[in-house]
XYZ file of C-alpha atoms in Angstrom:
275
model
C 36.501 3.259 25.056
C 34.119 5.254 22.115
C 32.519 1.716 21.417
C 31.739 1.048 25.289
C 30.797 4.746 25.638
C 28.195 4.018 22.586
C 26.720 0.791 23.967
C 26.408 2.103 27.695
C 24.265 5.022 26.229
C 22.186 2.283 23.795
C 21.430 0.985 26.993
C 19.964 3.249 28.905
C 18.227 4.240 26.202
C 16.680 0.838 25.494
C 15.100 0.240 28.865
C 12.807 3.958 28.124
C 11.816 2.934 24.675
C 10.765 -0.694 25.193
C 8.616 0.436 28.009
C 7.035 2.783 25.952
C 6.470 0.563 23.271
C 4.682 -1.771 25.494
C 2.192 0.659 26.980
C 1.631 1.352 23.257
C 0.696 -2.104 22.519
C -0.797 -3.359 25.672
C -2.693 -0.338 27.534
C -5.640 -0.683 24.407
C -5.239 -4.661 24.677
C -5.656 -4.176 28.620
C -8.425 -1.509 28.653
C -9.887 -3.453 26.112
C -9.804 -6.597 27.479
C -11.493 -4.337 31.092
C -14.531 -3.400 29.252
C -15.033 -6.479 28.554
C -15.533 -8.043 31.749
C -16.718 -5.199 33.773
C -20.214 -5.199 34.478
C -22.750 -3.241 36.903
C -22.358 -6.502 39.258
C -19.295 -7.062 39.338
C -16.254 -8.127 36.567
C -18.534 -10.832 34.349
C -17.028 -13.128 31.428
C -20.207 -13.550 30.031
C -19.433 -12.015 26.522
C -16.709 -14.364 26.285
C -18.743 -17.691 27.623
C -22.045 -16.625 25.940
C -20.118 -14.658 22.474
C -19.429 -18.083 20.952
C -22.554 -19.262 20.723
C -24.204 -16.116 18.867
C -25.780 -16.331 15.604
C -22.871 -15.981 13.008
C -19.960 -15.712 15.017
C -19.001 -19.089 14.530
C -19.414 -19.311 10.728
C -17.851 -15.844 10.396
C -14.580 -17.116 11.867
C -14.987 -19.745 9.867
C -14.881 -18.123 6.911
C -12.527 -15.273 7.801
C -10.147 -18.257 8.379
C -10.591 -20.316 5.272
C -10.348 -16.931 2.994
C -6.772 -16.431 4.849
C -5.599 -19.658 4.206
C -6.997 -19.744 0.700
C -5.105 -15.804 0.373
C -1.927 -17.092 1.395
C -1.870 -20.453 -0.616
C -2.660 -18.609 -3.616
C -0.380 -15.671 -2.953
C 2.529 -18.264 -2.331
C 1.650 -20.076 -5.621
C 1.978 -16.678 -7.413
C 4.756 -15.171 -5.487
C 7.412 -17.891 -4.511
C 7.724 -19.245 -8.235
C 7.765 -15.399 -9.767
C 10.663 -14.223 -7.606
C 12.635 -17.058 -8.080
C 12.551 -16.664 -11.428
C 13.427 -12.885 -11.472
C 16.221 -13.723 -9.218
C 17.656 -16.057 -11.528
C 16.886 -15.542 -14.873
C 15.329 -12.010 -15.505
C 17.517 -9.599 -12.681
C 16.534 -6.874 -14.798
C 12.699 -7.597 -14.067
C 13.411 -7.424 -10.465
C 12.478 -3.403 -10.034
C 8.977 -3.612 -12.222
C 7.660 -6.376 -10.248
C 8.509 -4.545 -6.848
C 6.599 -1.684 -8.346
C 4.051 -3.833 -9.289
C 3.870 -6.098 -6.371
C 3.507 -2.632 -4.250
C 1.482 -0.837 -6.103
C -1.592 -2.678 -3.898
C 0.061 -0.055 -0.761
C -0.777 3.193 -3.044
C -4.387 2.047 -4.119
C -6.743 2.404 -1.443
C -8.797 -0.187 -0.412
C -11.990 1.406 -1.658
C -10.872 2.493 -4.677
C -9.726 -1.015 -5.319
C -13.240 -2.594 -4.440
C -14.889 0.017 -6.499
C -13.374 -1.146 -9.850
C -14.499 -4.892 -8.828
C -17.884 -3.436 -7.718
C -18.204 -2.385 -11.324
C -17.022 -5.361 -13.044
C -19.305 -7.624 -10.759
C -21.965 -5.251 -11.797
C -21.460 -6.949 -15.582
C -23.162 -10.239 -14.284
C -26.400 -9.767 -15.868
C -25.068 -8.442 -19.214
C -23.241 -11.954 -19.604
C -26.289 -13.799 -18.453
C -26.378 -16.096 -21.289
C -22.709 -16.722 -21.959
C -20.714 -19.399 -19.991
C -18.889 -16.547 -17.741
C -22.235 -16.102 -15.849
C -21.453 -19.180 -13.921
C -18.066 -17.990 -12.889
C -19.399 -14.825 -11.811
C -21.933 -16.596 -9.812
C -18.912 -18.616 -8.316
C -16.876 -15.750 -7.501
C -19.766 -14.113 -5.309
C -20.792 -17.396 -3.285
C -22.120 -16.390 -0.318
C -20.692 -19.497 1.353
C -17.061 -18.938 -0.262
C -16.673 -15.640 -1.884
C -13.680 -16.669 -3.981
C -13.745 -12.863 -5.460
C -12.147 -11.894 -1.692
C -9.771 -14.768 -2.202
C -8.853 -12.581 -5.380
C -8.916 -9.224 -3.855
C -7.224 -10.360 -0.907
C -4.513 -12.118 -2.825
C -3.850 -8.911 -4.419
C -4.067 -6.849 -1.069
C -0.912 -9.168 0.661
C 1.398 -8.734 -2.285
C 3.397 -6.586 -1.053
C 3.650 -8.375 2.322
C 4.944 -11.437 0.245
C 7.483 -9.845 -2.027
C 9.340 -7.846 0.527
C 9.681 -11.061 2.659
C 10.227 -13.585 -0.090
C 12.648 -10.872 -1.338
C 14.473 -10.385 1.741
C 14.710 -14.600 1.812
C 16.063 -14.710 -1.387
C 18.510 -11.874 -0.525
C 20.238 -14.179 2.229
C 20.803 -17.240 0.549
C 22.930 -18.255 -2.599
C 20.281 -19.178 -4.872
C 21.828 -19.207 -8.028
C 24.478 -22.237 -6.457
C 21.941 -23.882 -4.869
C 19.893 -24.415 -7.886
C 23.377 -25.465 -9.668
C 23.904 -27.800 -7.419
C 20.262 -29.629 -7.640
C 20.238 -29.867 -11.316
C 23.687 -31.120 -11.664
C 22.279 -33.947 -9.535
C 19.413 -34.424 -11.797
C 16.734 -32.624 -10.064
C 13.751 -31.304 -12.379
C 12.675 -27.512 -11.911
C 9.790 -28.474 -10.093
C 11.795 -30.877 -7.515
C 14.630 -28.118 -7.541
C 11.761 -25.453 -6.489
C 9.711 -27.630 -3.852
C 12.874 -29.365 -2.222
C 15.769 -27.096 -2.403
C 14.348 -23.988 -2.838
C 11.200 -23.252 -0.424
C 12.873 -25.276 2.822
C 15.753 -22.365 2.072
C 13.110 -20.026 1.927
C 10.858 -21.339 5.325
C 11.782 -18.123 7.380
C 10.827 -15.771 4.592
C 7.680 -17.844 3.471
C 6.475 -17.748 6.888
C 6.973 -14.496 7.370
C 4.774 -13.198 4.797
C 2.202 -16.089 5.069
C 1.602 -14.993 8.915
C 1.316 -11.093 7.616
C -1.312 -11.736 5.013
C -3.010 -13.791 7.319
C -3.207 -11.254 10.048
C -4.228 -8.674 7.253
C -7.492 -10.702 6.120
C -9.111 -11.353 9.497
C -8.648 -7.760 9.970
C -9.761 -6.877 6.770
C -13.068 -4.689 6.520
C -13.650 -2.613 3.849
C -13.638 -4.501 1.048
C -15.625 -7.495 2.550
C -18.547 -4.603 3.683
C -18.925 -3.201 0.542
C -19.273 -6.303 -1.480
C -21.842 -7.342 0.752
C -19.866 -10.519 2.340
C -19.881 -10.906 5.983
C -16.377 -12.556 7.035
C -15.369 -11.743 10.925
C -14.195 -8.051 10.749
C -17.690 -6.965 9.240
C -19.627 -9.360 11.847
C -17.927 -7.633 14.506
C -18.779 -4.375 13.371
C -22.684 -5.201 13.221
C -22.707 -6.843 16.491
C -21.061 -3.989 18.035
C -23.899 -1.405 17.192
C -26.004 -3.288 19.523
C -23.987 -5.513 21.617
C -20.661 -3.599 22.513
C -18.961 -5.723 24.893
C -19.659 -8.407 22.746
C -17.993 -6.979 19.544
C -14.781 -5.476 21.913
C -14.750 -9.695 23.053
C -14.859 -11.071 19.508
C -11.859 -8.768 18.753
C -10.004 -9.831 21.770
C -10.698 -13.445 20.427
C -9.355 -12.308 17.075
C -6.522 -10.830 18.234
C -5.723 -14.050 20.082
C -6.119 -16.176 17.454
C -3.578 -14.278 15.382
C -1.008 -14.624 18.088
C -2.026 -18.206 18.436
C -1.025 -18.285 14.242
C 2.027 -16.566 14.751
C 3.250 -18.405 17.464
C 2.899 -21.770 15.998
C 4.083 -20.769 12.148
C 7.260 -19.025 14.512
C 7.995 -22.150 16.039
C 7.530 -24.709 13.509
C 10.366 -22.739 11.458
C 12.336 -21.969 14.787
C 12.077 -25.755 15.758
C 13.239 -26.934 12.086
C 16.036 -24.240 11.954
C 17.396 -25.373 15.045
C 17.539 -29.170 14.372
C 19.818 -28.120 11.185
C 22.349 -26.010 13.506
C 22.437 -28.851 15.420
C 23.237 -31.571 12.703
């Protein structure tokens, strides 16, 4: 009787809070997505159909997309192999690298980019040593590998709470057993027993640290790069509705993301229940 008492109350209390939480979410998307299209003649998508072909919206997507996909691969090639490892061999490592793997939430983003600003600044001290080039490298204007860096840095703790959580809900220390009593090296153990354990979890944080570099601004502006976020904001000072549009588009595209790295790991999840 207490337990049917308990979940008739959860559900009337469900109903209030999921429609608040959607007004939350969608009344900016919607009023957004308004000022977009209305125009003294009438509603007009003309930011949207005339937006993609302005100067540097293209290549600023562009880039904003390559720097995610270059953040994540790197932060999964960092992340996956160290928390395995902690998990298995070094337990009693598994606190420090939470705190350092978080540590990225209690430096602010400026105060972050202003230690990098500095060290950048030590380009033309080094001009005739070999690490000249690789400073030259690391501020391309084409490829900015130094946001790659900063960015990697910026989704660890994204990552290691979902890699953590992964590694939480599966036996790992059997499974690895298991493979190497069949032969399998550490690297085929990792890449083939491992990771597909770990889809759900890898996902997970991939699709967060890609949301968080398209929407990344501060540390782009101040180095001086121009990826999406900071394109947006200099549009908008003199085109509005065209900077509110190129969000909208942004926002899409993240959904678009989510949606497909969701489904791929629903769809493979599902084919193993049903095996």
């Amino acid at each position: 009787m207490a337990r049917m008492t308990t979940a008739g109350t959860a559900g009337r209390t469900r109903g209030p809070v999921l429609v608040l939480a959607a007004l939350y979410f969608l009344v900016p998307v919607l009023a957004s997505l308004w000022f977009t299209v209305d125009n003294a003649d009438g509603i007009s998508f003309d930011p949207y159909t005339k937006g993609l072909g302005s100067d540097g919206m293209t290549s600023s997507l562009l880039l904003s997309l390559g720097l995610g996909l270059a953040t994540v691969v790197l932060g999964l090639a960092l992340m996956v192999p160290t928390t395995v490892a902690v998990a298995l061999y070094f337990p009693g490592l598994r606190r420090t690298v939470e705190i350092l793997s978080m540590m990225p939430l209690v430096v602010p983003p400026i105060a972050l980019v202003a230690g990098v600003s500095t060290v950048l600044s030590w380009q033309q001290d080094l001009a005739t040593t070999p690490l000249y080039g690789t400073f030259q490298a690391l501020q391309n204007k084409d490829f900015p590998l130094i946001l790659v860096l900063v960015y990697t840095v910026m989704s660890l703790p994204f990552l290691y709470r979902s890699l953590d959580a992964g590694l939480r809900a599966v036996d790992l220390r059997t499974l690895v057993e298991a493979s190497r009593s069949l032969g399998a090296s550490r690297t085929q153990t990792l890449l083939r027993v491992v990771v597909p354990n770990l889809r759900s979890a890898v996902i997970g944080g991939a699709v967060l640290s890609l949301a968080m570099v398209l929407g990344e601004y501060t540390v782009a502006s101040v180095l001086g790069f121009a990826p999406f976020a900071v394109w947006m904001v200099q549009v908008g000072d003199s085109e509005a509705q065209l900077s509110v549009a190129a969000a909208m588009l942004s926002l899409l595209i993240s959904w678009g993301l989510l949606l497909l790295l969701t489904t791929l790991a629903g769809g493979r999840n599902r084919r193993k229940a049903t095996r």
